[in-house]
mmCIF file of C-alpha atoms and ligand atoms in Angstrom:
data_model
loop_
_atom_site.group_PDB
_atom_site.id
_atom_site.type_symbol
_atom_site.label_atom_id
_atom_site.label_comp_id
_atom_site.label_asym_id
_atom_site.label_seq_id
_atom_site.Cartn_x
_atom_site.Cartn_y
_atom_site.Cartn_z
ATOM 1 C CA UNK A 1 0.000 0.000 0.000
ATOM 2 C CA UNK A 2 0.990 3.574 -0.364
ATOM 3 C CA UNK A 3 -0.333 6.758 1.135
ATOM 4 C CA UNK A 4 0.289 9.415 -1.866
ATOM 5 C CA UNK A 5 0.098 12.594 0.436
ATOM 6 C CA UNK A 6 -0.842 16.441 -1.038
ATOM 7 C CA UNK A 7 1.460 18.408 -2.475
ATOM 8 C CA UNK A 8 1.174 20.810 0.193
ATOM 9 C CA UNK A 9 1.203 18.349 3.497
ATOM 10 C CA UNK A 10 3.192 19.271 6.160
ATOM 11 C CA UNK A 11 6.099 17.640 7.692
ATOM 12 C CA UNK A 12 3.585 17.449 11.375
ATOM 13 C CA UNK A 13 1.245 15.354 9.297
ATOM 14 C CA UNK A 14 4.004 13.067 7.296
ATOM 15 C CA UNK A 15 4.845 12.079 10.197
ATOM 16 C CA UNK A 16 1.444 11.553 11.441
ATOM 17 C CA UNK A 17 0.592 9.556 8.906
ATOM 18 C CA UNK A 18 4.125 7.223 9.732
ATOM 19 C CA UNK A 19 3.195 6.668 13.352
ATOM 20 C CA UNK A 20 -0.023 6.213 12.477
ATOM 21 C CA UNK A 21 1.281 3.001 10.279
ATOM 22 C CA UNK A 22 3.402 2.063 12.549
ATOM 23 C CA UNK A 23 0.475 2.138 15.492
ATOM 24 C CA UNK A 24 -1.044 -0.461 13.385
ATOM 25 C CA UNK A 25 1.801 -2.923 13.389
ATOM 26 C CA UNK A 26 3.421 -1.875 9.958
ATOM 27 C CA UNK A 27 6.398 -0.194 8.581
ATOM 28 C CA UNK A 28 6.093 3.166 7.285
ATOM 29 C CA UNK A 29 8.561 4.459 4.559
ATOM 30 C CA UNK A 30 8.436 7.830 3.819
ATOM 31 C CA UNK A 31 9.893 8.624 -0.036
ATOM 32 C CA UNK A 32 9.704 12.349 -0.889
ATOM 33 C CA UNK A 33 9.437 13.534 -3.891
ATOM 34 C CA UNK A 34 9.900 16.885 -6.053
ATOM 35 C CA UNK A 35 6.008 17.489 -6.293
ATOM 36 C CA UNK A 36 4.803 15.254 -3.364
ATOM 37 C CA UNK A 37 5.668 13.043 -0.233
ATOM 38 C CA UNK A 38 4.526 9.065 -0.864
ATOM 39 C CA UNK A 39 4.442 6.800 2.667
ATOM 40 C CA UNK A 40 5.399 3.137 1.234
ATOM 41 C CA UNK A 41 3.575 0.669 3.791
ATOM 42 C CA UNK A 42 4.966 -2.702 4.239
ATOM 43 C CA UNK A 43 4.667 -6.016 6.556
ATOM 44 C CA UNK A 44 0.673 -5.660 5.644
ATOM 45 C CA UNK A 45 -0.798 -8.371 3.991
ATOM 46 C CA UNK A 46 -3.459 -7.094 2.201
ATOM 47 C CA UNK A 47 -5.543 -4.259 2.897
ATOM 48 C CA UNK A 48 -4.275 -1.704 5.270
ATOM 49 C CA UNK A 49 -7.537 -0.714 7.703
ATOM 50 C CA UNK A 50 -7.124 2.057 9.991
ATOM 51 C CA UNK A 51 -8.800 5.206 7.882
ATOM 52 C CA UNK A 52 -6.154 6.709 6.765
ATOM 53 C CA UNK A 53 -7.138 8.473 3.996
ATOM 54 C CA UNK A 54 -9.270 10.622 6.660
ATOM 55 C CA UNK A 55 -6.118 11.887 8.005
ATOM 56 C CA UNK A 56 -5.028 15.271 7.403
ATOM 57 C CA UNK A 57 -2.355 16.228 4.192
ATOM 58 C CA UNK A 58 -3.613 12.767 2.763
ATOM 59 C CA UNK A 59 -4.657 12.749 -0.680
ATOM 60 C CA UNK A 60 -5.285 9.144 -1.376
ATOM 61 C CA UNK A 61 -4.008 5.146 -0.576
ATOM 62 C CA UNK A 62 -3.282 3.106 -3.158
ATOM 63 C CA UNK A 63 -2.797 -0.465 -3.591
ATOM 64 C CA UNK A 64 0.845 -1.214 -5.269
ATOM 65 C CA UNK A 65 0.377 -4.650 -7.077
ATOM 66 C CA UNK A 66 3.932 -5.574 -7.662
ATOM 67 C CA UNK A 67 5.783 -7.573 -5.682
ATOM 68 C CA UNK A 68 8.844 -4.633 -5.045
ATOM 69 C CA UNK A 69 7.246 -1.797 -3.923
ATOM 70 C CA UNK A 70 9.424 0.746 -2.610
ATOM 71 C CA UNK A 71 12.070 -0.236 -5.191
ATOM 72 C CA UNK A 72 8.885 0.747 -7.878
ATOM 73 C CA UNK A 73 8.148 4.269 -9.803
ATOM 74 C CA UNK A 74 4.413 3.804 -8.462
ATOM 75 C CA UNK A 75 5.913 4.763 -5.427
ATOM 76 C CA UNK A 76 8.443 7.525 -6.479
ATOM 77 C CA UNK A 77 8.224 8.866 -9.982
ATOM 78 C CA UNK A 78 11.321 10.924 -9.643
ATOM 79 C CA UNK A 79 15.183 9.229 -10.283
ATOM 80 C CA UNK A 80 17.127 8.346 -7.015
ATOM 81 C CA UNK A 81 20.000 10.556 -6.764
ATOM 82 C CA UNK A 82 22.419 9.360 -4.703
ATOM 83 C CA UNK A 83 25.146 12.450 -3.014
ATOM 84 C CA UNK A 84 28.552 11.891 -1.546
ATOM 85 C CA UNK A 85 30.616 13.430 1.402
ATOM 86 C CA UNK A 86 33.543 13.130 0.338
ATOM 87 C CA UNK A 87 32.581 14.958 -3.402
ATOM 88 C CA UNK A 88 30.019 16.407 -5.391
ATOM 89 C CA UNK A 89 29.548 13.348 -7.427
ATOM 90 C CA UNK A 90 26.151 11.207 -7.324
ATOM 91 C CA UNK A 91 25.215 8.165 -8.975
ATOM 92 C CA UNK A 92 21.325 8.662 -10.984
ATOM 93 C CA UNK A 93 20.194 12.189 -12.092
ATOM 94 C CA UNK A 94 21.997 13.661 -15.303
ATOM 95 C CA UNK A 95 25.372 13.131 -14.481
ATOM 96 C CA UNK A 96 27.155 10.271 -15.005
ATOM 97 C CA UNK A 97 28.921 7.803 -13.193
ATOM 98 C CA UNK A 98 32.168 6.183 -13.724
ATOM 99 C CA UNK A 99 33.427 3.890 -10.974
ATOM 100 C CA UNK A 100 37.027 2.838 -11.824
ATOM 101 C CA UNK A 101 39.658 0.506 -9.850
ATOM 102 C CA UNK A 102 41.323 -3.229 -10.312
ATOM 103 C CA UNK A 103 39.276 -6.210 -9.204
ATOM 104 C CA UNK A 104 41.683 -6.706 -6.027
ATOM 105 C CA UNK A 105 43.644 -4.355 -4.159
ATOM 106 C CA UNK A 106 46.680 -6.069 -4.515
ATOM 107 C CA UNK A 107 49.321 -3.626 -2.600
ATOM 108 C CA UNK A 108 49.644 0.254 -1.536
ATOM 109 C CA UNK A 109 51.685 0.859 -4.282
ATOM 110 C CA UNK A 110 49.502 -1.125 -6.960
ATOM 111 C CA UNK A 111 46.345 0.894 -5.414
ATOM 112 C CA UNK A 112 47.533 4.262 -5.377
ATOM 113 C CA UNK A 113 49.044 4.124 -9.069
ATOM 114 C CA UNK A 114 45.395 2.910 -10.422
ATOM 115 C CA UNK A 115 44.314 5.669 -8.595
ATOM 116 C CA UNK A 116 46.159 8.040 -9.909
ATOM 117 C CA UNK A 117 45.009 7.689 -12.981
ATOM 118 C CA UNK A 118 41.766 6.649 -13.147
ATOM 119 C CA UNK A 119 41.052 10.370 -11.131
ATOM 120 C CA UNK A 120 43.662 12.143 -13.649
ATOM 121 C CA UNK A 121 40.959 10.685 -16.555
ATOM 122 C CA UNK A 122 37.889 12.198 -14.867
ATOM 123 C CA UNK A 123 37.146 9.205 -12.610
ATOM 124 C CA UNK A 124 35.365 9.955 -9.620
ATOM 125 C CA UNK A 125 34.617 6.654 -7.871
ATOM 126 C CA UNK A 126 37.887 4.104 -6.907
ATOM 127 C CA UNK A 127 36.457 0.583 -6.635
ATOM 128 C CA UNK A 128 38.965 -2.031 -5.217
ATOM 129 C CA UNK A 129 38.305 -6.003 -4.028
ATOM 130 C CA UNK A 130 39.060 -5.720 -0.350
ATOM 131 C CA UNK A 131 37.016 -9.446 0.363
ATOM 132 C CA UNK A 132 37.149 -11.305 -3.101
ATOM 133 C CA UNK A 133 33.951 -13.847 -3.709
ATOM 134 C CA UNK A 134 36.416 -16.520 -5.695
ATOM 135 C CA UNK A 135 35.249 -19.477 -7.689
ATOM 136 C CA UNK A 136 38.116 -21.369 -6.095
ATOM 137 C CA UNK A 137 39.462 -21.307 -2.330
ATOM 138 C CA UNK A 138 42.741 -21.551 -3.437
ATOM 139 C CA UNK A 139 42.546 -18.197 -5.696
ATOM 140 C CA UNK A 140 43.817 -14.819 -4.104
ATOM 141 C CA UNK A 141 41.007 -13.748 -1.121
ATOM 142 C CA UNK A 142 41.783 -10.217 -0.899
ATOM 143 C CA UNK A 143 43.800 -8.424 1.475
ATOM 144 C CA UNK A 144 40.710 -7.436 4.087
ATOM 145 C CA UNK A 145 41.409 -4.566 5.880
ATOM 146 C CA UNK A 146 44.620 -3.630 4.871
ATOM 147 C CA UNK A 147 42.785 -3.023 1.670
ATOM 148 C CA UNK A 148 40.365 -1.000 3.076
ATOM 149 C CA UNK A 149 42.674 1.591 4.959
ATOM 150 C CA UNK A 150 44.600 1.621 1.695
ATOM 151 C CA UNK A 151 41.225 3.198 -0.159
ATOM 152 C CA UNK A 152 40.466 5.280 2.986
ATOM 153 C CA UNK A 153 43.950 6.814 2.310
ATOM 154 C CA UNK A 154 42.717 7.061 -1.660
ATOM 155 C CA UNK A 155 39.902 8.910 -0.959
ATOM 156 C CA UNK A 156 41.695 11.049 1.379
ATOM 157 C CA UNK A 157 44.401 12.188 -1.158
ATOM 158 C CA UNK A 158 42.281 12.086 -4.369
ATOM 159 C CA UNK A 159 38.788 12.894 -3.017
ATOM 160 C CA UNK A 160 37.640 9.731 -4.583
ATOM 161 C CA UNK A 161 33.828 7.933 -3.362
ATOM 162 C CA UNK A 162 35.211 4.569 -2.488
ATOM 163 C CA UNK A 163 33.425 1.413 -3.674
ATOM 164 C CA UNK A 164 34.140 -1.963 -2.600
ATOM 165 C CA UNK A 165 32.237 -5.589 -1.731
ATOM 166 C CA UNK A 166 31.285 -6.870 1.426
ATOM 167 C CA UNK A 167 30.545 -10.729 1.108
ATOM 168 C CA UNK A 168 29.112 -11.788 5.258
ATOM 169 C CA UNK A 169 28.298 -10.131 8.255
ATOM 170 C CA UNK A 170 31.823 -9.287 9.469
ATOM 171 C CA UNK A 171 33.300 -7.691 6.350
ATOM 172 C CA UNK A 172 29.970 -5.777 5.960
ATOM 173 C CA UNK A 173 30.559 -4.463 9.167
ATOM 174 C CA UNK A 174 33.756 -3.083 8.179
ATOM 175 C CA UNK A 175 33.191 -2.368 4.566
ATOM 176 C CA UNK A 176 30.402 0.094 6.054
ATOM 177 C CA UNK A 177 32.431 2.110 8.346
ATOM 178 C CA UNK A 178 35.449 2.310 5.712
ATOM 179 C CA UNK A 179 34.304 2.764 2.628
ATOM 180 C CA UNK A 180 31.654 5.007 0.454
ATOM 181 C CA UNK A 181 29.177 2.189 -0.737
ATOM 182 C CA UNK A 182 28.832 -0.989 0.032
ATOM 183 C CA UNK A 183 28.847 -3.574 -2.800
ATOM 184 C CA UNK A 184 26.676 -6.769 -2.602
ATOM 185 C CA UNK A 185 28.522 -9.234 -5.340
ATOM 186 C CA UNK A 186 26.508 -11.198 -8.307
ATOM 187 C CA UNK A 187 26.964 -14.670 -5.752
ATOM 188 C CA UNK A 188 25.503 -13.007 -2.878
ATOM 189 C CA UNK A 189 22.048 -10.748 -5.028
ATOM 190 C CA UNK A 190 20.090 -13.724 -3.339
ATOM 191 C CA UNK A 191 21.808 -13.884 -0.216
ATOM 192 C CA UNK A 192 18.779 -12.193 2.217
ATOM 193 C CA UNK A 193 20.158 -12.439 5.366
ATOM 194 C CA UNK A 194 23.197 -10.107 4.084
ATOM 195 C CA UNK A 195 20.594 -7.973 2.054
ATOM 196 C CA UNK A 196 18.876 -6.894 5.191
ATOM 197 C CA UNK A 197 22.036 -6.489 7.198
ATOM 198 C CA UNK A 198 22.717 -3.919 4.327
ATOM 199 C CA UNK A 199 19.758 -2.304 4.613
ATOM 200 C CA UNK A 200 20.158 -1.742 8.548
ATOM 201 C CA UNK A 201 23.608 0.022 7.700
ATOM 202 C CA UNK A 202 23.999 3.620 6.615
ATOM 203 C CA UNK A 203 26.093 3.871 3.598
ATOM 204 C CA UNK A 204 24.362 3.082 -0.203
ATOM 205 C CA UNK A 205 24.573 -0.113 -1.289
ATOM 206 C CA UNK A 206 25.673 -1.442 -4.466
ATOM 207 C CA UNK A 207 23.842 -4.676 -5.591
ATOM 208 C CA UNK A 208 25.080 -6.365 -9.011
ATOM 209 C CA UNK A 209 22.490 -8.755 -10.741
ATOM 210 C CA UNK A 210 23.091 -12.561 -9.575
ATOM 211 C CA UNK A 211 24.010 -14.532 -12.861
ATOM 212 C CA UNK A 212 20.967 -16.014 -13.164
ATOM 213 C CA UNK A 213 18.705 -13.575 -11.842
ATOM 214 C CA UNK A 214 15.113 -11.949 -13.616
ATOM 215 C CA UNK A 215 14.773 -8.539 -13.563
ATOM 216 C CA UNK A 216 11.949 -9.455 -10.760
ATOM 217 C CA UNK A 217 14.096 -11.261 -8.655
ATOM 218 C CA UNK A 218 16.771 -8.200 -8.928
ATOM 219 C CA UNK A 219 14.759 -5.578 -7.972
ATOM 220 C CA UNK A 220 13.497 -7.959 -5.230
ATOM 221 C CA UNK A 221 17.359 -7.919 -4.124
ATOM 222 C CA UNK A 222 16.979 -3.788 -3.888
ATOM 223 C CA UNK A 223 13.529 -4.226 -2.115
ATOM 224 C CA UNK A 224 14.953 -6.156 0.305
ATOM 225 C CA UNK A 225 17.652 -3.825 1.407
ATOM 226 C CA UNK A 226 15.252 -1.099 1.264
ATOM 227 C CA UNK A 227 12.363 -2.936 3.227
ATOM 228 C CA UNK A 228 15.465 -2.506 6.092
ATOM 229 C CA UNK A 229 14.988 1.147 5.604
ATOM 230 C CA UNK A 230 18.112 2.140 3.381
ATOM 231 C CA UNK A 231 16.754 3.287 0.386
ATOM 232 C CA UNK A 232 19.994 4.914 -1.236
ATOM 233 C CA UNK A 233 20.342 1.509 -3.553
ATOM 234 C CA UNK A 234 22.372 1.078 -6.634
ATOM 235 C CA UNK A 235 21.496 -1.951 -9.190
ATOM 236 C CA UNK A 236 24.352 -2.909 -11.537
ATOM 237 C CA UNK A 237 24.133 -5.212 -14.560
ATOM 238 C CA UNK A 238 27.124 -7.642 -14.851
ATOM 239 C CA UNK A 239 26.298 -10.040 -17.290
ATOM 240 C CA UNK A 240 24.488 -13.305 -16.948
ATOM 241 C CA UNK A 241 24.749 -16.728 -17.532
ATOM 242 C CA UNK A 242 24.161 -18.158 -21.393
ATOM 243 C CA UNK A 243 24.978 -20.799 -24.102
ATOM 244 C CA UNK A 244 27.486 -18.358 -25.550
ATOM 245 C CA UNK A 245 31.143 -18.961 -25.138
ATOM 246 C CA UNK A 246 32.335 -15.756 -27.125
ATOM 247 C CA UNK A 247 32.416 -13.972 -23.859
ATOM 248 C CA UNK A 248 32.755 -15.036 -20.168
ATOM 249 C CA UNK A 249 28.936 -13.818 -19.398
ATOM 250 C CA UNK A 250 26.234 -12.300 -21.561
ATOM 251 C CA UNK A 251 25.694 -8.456 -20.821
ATOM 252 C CA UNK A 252 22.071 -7.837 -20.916
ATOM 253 C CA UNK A 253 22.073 -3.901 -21.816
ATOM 254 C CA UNK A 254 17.845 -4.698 -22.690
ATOM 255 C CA UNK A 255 17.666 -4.814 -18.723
ATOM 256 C CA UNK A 256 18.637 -1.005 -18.437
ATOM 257 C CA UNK A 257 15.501 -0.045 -20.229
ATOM 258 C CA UNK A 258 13.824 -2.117 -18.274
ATOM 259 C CA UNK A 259 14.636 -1.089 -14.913
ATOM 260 C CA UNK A 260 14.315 2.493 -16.226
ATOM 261 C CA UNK A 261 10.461 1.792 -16.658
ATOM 262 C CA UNK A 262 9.604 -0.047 -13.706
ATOM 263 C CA UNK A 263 11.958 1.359 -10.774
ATOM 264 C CA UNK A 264 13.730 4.645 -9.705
ATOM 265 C CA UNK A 265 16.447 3.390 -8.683
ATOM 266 C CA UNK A 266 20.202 4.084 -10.538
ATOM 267 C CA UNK A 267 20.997 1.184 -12.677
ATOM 268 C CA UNK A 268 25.125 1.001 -13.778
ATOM 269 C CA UNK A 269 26.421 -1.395 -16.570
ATOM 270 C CA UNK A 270 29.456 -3.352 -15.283
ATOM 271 C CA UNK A 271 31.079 -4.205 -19.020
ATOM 272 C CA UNK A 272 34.324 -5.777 -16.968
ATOM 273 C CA UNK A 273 32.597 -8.750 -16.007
ATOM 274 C CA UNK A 274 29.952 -8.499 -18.353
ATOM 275 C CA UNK A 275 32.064 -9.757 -21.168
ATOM 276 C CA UNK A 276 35.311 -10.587 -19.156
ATOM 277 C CA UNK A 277 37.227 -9.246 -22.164
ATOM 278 C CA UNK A 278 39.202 -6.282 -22.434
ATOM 279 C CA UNK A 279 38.687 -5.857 -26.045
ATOM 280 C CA UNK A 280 34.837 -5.753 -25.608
ATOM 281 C CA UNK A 281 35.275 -3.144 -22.359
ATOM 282 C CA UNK A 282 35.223 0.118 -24.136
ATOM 283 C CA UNK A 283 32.519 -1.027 -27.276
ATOM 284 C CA UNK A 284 30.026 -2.221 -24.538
ATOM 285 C CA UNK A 285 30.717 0.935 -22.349
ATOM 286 C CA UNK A 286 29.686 2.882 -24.973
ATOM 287 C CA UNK A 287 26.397 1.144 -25.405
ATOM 288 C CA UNK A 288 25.675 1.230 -21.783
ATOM 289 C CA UNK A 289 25.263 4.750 -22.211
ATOM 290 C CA UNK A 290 24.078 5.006 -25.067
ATOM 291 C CA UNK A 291 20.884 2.745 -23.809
ATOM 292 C CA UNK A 292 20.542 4.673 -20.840
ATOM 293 C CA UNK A 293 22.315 2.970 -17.748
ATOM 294 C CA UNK A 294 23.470 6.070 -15.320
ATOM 295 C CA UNK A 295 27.298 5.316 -15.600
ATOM 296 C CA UNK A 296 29.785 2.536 -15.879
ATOM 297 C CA UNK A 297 31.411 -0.048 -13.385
ATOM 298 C CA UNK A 298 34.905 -0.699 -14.904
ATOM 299 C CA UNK A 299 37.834 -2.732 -14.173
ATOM 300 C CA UNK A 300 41.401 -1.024 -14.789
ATOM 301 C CA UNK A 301 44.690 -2.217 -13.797
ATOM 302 C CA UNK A 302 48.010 -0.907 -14.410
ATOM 303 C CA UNK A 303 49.808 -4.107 -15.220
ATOM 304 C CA UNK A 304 46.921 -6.596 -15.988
ATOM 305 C CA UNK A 305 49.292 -9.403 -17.392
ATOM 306 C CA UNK A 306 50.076 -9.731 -13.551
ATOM 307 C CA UNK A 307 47.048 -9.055 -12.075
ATOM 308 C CA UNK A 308 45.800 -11.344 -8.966
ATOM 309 C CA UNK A 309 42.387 -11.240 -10.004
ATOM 310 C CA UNK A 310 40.391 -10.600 -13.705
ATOM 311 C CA UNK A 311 43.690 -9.191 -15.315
ATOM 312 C CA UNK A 312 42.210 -10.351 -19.037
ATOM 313 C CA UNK A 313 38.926 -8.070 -18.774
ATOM 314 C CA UNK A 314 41.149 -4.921 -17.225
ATOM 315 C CA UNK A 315 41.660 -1.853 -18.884
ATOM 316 C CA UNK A 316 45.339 -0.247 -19.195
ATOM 317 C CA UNK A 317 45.220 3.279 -17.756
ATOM 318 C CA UNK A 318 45.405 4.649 -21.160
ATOM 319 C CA UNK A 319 42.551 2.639 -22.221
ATOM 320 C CA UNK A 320 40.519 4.047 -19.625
ATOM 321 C CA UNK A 321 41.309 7.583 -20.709
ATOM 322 C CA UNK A 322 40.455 6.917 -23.892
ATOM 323 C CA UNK A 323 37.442 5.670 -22.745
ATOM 324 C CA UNK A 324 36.386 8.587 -20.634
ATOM 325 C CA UNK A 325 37.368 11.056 -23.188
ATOM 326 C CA UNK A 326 34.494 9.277 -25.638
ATOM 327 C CA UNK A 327 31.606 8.784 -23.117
ATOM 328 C CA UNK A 328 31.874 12.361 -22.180
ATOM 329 C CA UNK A 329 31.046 13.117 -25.852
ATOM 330 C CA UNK A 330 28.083 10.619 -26.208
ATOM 331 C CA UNK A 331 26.488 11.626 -23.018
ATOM 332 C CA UNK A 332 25.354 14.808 -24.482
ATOM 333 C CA UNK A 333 23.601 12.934 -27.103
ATOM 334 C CA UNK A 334 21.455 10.852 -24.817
ATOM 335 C CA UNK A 335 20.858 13.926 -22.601
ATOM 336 C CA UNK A 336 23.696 13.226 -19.691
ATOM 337 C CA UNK A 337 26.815 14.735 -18.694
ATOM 338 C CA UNK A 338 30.071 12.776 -17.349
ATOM 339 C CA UNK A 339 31.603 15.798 -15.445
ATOM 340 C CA UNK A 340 35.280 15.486 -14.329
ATOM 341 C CA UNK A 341 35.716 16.981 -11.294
ATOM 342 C CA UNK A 342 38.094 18.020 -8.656
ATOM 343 C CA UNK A 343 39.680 13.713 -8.913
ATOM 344 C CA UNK A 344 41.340 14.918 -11.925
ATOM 345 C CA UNK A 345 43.192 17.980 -10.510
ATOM 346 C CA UNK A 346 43.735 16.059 -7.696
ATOM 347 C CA UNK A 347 45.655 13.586 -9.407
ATOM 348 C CA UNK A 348 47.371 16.257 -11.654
ATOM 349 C CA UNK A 349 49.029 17.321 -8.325
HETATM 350 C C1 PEP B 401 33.725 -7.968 -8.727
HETATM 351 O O1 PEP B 401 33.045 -6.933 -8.765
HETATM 352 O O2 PEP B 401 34.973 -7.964 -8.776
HETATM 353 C C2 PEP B 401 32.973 -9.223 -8.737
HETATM 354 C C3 PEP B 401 33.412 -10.318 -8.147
HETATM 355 O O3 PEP B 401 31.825 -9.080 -9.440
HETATM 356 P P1 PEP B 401 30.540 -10.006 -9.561
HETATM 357 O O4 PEP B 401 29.956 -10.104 -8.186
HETATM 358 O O5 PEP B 401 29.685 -9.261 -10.523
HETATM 359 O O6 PEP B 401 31.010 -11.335 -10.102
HETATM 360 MN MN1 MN B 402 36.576 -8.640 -10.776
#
């Protein structure tokens, strides 16, 4: 259910309406929006009784028939736009976002020369492996929280957001006090337990599409973290499972439309492990823009032939440049903008 409230209701009877909800045994979420406030209602099943569309600033209740509500548009029309402290940049709205960094922080040294020049090309997000999900338990785990003060020290010198995955309860602990936004990994979209531990944690989280995951049973993922009562969410498509052997997954770009249509929330392409190749990196990026995702999730490396982790799909730095230098100049076309901020003097320093 949803309580769509008038344009001109006052904060006093928002919140009336919320404790009102809650009274009844139910979770309110309010979701404001640039013309009007909407209450999301869940843990009802069914109708909601209780009269509330005879309290004040209320302008009607409506029943919201799809199974993710607050992740829906019929409960915010407007985009999610998602601010950072630590810079101006936001992931939705017009601006695009480029989130840039090697699969695994490997060392200091490694980290801070990726860095470097991912900001110097515009980059304004550093994503980094800290706690690697790997097919095999012998393959390289990640360095943990050595990794993670590394970033913090990033984002300190280079005014970076930093991104990076949290895969149980104890790294999501730390991811969320160290870094920017929390990633939830393709292995873990159906993992609920973690899901509503991310939701009960302040920073946005990042959820990529499992690999063999329906568009319903992704934005499920997001309604699940938002159901916690975090509702700064990011959805990212990766690439899923097929028949075809030309590329490591299949990236389904048709799911960007998609998810424009039926949610608000930011949806990013991830073209790195979308096609594993670095070849296909910068054609795909392209499209991902051009088909309307709200930025890019890309691996880069500075020596990918020794790479720990997913060296084959990296970008070289100068690969990356090239590739910011082009989506800047197709964003216009489909109505966006990729500024390049402050990162890139930053870096120039
Ligand atoms: C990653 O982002 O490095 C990663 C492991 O991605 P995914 O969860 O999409 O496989
Ligand atoms: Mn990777």
């Amino acid at each position: 259910m949803l309580v769509v409230m008038k344009a001109q209701a006052t904060p006093e009877e928002i919140q009336a309406v919320c404790e009102h909800i809650e009274q009844l045994g139910y979770r309110a979420h309010p979701m404001p929006g640039a013309q009007r406030t909407a209450v999301g209602i869940t843990g009802n099943q069914g109708e909601v009784g209780g009269d509330l569309e005879d309290l004040p600033g209320v302008a009607e209740v409506i029943r919201v028939s799809k199974a993710y509500k607050l992740a829906s548009r019929d409960v915010k029309r407007e985009d999610t736009v998602i601010g950072f402290d630590v810079s101006e940049a936001t992931i939705g709205g017009p601006n695009l976002a480029v989130i840039a960094g090697p699969c695994s922080i490997e060392s200091r040294e490694q980290a801070f020369a990726i860095a470097e020049q991912a900001a110097r090309a515009g980059a304004r997000f550093f994503r980094g492996g800290a706690f690697k999900p790997r097919t095999s338990p012998y393959a390289f785990q990640g360095l943990g929280l050595e990794a993670l003060r590394i970033m913090a020290e990033i984002r300190a010198a280079l005014g970076m957001a930093i991104v990076t995955e949290a895969i149980d309860p104890e790294s999501l602990a730390q991811v969320s006090e160290w870094a920017d936004v929390v990633q939830i990994g393709a292995r873990n979209m159906q993992n609920f337990s973690l899901l509503k531990l991310a939701g009960r944690q302040p920073k946005p989280v990042l959820i990529k599409r499992g690999l063999s995951a329906t568009l319903d049973e992704f934005l499920m993922a997001a309604e699940y973290v938002m159901s916690e009562g975090n509702y700064r969410v990011i959805l990212c498509e990766r690439g899923i499972r097929t028949f075809t052997d030309h590329t490591r997954n299949t990236l389904d770009l048709s799911v960007v439309p998609a998810i424009k249509r039926l949610s608000h929330l930011p949806i990013l392409v991830d073209p790195s492990h979308g096609t594993g190749k670095r070849d296909s990196v910068l054609p795909m990026s392209r499209a991902a823009i051009a088909c309307g995702a709200d930025g890019i999730l890309v691996e880069v490396h500075n020596q990918p032939e020794k790479a720990l982790s997913d060296g084959p799909q990296s970008l070289y730095p100068e690969q990356f440049a090239r590739m910011m230098h082009e989506l800047e100049q197709i964003a216009p076309i489909v109505g966006r903008a990729l500024p390049r901020g402050a990162q890139r003097e930053a870096a120039a320093r």
